[in-house]
PDB file of C-alpha atoms in Angstrom:
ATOM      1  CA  UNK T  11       1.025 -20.418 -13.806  1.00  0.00           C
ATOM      2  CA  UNK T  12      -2.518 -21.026 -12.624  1.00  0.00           C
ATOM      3  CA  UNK T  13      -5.464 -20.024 -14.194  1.00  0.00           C
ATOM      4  CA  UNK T  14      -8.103 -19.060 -12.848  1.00  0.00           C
ATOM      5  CA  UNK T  15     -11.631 -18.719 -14.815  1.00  0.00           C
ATOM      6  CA  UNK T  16     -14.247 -17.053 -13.564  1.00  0.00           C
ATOM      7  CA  UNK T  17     -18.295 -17.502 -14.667  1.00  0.00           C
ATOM      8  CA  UNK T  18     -20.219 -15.938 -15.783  1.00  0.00           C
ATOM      9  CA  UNK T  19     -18.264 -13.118 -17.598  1.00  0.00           C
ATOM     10  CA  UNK T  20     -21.243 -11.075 -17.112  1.00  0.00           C
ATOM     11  CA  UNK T  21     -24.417 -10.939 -15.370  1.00  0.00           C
ATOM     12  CA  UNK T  22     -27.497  -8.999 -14.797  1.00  0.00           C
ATOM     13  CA  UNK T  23     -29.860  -9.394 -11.867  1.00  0.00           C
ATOM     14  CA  UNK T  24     -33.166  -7.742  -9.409  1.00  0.00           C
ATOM     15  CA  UNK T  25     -32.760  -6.237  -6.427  1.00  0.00           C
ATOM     16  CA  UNK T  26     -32.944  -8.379  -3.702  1.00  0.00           C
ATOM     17  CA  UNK T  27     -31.739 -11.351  -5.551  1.00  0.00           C
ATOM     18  CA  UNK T  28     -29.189 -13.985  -4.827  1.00  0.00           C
ATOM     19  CA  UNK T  29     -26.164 -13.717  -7.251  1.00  0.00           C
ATOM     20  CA  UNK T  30     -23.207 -16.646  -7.550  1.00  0.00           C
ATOM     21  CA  UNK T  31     -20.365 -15.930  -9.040  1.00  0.00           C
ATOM     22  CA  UNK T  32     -17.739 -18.901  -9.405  1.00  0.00           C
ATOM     23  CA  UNK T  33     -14.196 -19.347  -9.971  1.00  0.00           C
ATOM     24  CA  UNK T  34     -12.190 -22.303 -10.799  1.00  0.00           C
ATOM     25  CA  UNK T  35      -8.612 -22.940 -10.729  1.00  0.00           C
ATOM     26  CA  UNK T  36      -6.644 -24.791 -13.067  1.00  0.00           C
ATOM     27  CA  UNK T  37      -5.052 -26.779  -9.907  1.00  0.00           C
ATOM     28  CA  UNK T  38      -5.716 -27.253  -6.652  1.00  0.00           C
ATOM     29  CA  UNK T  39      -5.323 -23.591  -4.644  1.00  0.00           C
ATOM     30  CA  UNK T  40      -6.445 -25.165  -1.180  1.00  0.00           C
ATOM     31  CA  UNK T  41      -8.467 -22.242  -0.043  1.00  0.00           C
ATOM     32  CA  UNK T  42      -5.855 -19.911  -0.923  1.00  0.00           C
ATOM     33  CA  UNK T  43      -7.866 -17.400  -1.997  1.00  0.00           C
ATOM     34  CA  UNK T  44      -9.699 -13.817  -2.189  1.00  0.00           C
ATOM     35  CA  UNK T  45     -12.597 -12.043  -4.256  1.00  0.00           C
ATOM     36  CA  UNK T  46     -12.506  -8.588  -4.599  1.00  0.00           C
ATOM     37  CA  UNK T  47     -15.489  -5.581  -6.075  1.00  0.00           C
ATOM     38  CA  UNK T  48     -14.159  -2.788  -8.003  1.00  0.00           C
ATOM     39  CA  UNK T  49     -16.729  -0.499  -8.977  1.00  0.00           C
ATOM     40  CA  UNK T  50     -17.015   1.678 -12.016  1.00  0.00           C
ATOM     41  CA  UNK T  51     -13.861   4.433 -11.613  1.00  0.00           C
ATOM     42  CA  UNK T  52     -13.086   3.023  -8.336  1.00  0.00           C
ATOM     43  CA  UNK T  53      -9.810   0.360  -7.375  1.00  0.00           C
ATOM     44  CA  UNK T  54     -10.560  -2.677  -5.932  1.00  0.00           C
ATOM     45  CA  UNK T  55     -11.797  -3.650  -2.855  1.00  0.00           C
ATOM     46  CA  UNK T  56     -10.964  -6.667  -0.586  1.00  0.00           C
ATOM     47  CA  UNK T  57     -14.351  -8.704   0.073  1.00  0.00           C
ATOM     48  CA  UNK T  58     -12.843 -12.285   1.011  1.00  0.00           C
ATOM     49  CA  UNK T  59      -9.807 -14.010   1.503  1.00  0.00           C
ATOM     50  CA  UNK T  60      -8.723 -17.323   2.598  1.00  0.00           C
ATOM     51  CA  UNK T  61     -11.967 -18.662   0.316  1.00  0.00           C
ATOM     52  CA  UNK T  62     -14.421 -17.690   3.335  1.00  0.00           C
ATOM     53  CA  UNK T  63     -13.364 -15.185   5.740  1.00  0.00           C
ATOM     54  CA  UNK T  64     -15.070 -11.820   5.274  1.00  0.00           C
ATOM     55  CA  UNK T  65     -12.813  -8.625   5.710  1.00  0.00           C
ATOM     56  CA  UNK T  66     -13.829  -6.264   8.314  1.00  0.00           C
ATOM     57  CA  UNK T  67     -16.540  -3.938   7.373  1.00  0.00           C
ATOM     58  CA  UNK T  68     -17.620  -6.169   4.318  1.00  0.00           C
ATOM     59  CA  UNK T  69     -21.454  -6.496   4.557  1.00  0.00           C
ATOM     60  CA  UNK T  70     -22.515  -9.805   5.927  1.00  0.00           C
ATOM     61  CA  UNK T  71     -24.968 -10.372   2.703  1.00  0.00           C
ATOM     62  CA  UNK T  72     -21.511 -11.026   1.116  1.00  0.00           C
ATOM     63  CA  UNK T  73     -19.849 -14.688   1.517  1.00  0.00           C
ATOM     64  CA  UNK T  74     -17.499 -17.001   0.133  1.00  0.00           C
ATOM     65  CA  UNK T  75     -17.100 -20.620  -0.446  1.00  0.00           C
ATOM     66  CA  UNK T  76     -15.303 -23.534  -1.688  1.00  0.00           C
ATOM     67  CA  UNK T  77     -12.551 -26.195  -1.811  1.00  0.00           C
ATOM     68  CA  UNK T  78      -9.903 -27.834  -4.096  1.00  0.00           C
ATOM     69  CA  UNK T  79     -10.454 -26.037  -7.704  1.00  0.00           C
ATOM     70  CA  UNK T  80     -13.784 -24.994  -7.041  1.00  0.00           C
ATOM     71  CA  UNK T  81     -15.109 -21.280  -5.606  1.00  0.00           C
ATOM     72  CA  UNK T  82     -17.736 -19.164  -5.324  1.00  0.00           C
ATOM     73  CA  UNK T  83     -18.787 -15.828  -4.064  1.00  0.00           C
ATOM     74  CA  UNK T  84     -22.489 -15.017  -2.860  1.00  0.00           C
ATOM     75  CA  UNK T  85     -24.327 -11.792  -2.688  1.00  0.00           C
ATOM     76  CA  UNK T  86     -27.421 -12.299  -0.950  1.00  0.00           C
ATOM     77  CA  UNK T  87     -30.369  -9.983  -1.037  1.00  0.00           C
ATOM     78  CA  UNK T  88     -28.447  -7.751  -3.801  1.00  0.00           C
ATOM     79  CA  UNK T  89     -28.260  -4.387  -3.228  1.00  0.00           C
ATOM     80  CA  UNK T  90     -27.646  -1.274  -5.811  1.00  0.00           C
ATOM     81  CA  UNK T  91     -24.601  -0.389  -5.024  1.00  0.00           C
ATOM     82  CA  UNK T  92     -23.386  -3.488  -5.058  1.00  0.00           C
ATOM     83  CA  UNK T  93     -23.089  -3.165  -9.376  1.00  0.00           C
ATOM     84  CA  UNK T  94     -19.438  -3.855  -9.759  1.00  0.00           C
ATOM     85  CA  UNK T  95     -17.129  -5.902 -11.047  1.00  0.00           C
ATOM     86  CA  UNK T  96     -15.521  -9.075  -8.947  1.00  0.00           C
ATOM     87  CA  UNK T  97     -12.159 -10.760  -9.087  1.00  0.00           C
ATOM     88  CA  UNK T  98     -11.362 -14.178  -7.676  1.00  0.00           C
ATOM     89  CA  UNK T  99      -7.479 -14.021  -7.034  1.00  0.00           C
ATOM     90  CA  UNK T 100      -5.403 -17.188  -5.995  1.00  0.00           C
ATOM     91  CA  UNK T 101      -1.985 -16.640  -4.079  1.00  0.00           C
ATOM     92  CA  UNK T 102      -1.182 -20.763  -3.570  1.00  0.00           C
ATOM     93  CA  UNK T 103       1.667 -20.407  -6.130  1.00  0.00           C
ATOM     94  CA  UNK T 104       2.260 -16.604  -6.850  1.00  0.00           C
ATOM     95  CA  UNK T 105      -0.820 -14.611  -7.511  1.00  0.00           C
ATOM     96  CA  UNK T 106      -3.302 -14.190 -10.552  1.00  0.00           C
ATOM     97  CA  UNK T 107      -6.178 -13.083 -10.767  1.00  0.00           C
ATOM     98  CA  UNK T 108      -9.843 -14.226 -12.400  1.00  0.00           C
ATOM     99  CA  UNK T 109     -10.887 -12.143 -15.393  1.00  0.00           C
ATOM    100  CA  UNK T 110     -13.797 -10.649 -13.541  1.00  0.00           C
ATOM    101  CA  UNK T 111     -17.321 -10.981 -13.471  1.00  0.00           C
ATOM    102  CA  UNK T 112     -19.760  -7.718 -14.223  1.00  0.00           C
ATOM    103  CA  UNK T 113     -22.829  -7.424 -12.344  1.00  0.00           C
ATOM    104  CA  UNK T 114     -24.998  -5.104 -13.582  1.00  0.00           C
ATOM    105  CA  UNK T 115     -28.583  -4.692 -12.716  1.00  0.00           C
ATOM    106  CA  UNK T 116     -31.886  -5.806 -14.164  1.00  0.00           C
TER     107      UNK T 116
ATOM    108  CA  UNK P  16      -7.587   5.652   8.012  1.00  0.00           C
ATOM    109  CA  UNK P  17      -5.059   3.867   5.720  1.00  0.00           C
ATOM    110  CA  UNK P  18      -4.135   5.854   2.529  1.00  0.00           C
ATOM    111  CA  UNK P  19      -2.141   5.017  -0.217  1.00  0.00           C
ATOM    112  CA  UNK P  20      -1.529   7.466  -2.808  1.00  0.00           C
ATOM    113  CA  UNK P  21       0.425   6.868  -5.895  1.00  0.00           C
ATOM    114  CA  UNK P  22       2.045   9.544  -8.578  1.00  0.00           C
ATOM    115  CA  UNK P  23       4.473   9.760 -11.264  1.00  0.00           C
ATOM    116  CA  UNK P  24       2.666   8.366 -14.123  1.00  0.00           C
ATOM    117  CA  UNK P  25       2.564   9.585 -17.402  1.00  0.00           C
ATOM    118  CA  UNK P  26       2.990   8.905 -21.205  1.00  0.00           C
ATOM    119  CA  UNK P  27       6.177   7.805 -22.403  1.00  0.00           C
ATOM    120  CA  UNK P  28       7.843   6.341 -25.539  1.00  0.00           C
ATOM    121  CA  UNK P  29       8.870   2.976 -25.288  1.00  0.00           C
ATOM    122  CA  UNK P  30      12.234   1.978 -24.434  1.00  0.00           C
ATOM    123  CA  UNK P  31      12.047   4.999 -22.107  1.00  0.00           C
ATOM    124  CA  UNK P  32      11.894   4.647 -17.819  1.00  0.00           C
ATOM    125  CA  UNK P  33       9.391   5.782 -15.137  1.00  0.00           C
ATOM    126  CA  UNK P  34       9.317   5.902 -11.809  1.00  0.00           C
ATOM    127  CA  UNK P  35       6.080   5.386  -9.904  1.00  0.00           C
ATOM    128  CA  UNK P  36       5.812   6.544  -6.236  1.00  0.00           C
ATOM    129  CA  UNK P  37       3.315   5.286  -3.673  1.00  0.00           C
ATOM    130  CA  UNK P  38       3.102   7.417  -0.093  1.00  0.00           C
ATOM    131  CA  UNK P  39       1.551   5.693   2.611  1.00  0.00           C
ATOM    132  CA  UNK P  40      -0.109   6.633   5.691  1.00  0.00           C
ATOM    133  CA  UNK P  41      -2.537   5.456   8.226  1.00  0.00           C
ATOM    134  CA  UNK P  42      -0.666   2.854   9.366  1.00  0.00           C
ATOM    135  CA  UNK P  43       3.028   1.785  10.507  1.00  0.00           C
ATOM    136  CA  UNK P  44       4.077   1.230   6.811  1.00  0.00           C
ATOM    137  CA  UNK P  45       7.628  -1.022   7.709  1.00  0.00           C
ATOM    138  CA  UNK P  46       5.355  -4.017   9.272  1.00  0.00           C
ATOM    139  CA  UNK P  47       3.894  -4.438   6.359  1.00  0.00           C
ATOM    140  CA  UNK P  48       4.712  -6.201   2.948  1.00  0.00           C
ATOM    141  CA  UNK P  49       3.832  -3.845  -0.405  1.00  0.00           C
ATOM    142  CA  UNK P  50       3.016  -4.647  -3.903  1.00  0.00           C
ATOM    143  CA  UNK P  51       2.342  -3.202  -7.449  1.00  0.00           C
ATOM    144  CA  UNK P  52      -1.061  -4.363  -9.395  1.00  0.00           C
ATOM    145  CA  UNK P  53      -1.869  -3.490 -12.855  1.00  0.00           C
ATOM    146  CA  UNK P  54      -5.148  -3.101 -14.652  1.00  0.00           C
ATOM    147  CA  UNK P  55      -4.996  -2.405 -18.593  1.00  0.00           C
ATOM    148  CA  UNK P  56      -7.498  -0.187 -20.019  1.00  0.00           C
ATOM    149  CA  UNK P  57     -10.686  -2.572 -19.942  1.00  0.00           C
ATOM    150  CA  UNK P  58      -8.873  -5.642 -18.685  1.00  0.00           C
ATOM    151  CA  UNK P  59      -8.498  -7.744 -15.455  1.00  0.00           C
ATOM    152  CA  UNK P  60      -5.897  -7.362 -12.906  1.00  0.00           C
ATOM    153  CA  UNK P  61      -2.217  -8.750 -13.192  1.00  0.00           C
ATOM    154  CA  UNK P  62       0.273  -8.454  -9.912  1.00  0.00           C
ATOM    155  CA  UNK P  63       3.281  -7.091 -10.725  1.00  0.00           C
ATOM    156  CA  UNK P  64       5.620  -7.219  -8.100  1.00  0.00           C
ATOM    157  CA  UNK P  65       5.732  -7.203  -3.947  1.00  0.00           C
ATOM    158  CA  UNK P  66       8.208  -6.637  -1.443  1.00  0.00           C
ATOM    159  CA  UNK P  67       8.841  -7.557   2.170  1.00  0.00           C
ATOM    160  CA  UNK P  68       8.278  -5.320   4.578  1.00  0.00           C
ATOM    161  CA  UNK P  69      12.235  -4.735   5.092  1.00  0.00           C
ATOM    162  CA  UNK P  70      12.968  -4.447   1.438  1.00  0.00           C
ATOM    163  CA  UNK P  71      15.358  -7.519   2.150  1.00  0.00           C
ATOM    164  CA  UNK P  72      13.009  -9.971  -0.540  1.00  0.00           C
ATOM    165  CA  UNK P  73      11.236  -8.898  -4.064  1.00  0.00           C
ATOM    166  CA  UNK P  74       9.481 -10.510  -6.594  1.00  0.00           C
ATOM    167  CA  UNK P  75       8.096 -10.194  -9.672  1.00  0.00           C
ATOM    168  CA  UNK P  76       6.090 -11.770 -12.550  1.00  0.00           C
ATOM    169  CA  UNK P  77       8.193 -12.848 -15.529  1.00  0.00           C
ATOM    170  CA  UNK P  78       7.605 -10.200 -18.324  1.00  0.00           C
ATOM    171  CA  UNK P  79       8.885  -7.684 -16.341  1.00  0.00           C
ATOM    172  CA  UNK P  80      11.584  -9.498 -14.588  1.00  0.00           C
ATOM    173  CA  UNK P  81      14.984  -7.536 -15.535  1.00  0.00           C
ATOM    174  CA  UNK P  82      13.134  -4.688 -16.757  1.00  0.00           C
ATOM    175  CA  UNK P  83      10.912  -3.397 -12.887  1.00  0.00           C
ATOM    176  CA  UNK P  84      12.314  -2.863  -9.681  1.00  0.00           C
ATOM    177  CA  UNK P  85      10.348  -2.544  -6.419  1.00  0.00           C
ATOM    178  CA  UNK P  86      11.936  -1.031  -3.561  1.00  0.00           C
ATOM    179  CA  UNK P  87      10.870   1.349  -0.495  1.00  0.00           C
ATOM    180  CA  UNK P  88      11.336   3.730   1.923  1.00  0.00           C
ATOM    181  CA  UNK P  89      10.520   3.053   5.275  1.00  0.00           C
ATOM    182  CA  UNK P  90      12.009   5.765   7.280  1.00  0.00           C
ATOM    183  CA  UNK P  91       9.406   7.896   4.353  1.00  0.00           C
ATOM    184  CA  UNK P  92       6.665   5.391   4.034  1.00  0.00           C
ATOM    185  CA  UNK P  93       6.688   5.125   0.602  1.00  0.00           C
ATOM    186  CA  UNK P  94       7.072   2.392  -2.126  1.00  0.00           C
ATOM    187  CA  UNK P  95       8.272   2.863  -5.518  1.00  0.00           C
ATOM    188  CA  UNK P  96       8.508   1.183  -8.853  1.00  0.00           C
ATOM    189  CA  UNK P  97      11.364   1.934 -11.271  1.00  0.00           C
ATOM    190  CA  UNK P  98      10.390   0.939 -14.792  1.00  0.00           C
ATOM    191  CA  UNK P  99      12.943   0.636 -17.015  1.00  0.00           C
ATOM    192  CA  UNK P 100      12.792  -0.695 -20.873  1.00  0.00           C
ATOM    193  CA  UNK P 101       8.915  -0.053 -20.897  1.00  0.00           C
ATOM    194  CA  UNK P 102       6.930  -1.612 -23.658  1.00  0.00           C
ATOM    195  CA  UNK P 103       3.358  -1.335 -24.588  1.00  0.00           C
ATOM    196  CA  UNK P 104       1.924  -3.993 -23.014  1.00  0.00           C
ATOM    197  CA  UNK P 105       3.399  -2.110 -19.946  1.00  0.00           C
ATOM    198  CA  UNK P 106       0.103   0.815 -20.672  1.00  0.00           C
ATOM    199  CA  UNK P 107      -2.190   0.401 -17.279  1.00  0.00           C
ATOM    200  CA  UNK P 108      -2.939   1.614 -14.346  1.00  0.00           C
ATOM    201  CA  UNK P 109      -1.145   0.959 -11.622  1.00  0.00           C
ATOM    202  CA  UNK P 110      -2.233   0.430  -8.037  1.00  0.00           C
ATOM    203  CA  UNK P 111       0.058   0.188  -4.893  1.00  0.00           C
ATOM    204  CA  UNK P 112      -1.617  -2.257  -2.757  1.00  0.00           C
ATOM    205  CA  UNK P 113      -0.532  -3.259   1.471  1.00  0.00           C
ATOM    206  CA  UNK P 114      -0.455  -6.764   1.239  1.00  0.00           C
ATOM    207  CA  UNK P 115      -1.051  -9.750   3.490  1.00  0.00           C
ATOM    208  CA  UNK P 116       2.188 -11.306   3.718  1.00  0.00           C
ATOM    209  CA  UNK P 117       2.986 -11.956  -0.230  1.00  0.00           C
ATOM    210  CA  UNK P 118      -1.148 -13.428  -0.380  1.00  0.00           C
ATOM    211  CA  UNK P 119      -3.738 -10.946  -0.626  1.00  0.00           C
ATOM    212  CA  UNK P 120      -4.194  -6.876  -0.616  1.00  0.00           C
ATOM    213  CA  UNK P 121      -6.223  -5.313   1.820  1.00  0.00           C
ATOM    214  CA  UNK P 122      -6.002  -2.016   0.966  1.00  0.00           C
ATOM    215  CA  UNK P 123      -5.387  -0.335  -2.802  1.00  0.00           C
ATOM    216  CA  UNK P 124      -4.381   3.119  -3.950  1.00  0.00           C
ATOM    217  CA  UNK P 125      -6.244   5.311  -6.505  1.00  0.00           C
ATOM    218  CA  UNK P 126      -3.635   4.244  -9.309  1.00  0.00           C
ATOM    219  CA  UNK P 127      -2.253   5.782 -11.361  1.00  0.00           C
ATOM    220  CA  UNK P 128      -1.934   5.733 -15.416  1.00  0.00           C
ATOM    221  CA  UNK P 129       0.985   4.593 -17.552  1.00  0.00           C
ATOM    222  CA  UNK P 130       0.599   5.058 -21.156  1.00  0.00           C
ATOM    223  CA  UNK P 131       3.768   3.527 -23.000  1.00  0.00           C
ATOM    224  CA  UNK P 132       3.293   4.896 -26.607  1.00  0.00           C
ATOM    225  CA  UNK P 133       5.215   7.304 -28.977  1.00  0.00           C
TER     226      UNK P 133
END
């Protein structure tokens, strides 16, 4: 199976604030690949998929990047409700999922 | 506006079967392919299983292989999940998710809660 490993496991940041969160597979996913927010008491939400194209009615301050083994999800000029969790998910070879990141914050 | 709403979750004692129901609506539900996500209390997310959007294909990850089956409705719109042999490990909620060919889910119910304890 492929792992995927997301960092950091947690972080806290300011309004207004640029926030990365990466994700790196265990083998090479070739862009195969979506981030999703769940906030508190809520299911997920699709943000991204195929690495970098934004779903429809995802704020623009949202973005994704990457190649290979390497991804990463940007939240520019951070908003409040944008405190959530986020999952990286691969589906190159079946589908699993990052252990999520928790952005609180500061 | 797409809706997916799940039901028939519960507690029940391991060994023992559930069936999970998903109705859909919003959107023509047989052009589409369907899958089962699972979050335990606390913990990340964990696909499950997904079928084509004629029910002719399924698939599911190993540990519950033998034990799940996916199927659906399409004359009713809805998706199910028969859970047979359910362990502890099985305790989550469960989400019915439209999916993107077998890829990616665009859209995700409420869920719904399986507790597998006696």
């Amino acid at each position: 199976d492929i792992r995927m490993t997301q960092s950091p496991a947690s972080l806290s940041a300011s309004l207004g604030e640029t926030v990365n969160i990466e994700c790196l597979a265990s083998e090479d996913i070739y862009s195969d690949l979506a981030w999703y927010q769940q906030k508190p008491g809520k299911s997920p939400q699709l943000l991204i998929y195929n690495a970098n194209s934004l779903q429809n009615g995802v704020p623009s301050r949202f973005s994704g990047s990457g190649s290979g083994t390497q991804y990463s999800l940007k939240i520019n000029s951070l908003q409040s409700e944008d405190v959530a969790t986020y999952f990286c998910q691969q589906y190159n070879n079946y589908r699993t999922f990052g252990g999520g990141t928790k952005l609180e914050l500061k | 506006e797409v809706q997916l709403v799940e039901s028939g979750g519960g507690l029940v004692q391991p060994g023992r079967s559930l069936k999970l129901s998903c109705a859909a609506s919003g959107f023509t539900f047989s052009n589409y392919y369907m899958a089962w996500v699972r979050q335990a209390p606390t913990k990340g997310l964990e696909w499950v299983a997904s079928i084509t959007n004629s029910g002719g294909s399924t698939y599911y990850r190993d540990s519950v292989k033998g034990r799940f089956t996916i199927s659906r409705d399409n004359a009713k719109s809805t998706l199910y999940l028969q859970m047979d042999s359910l362990r502890s490990e099985d305790t989550a909620t469960y989400y019915c998710t439209r999916g993107i060919g077998t890829y990616y889910f665009d859209y995700w119910g409420q869920g719904v809660m399986v507790t597998v304890s006696s």
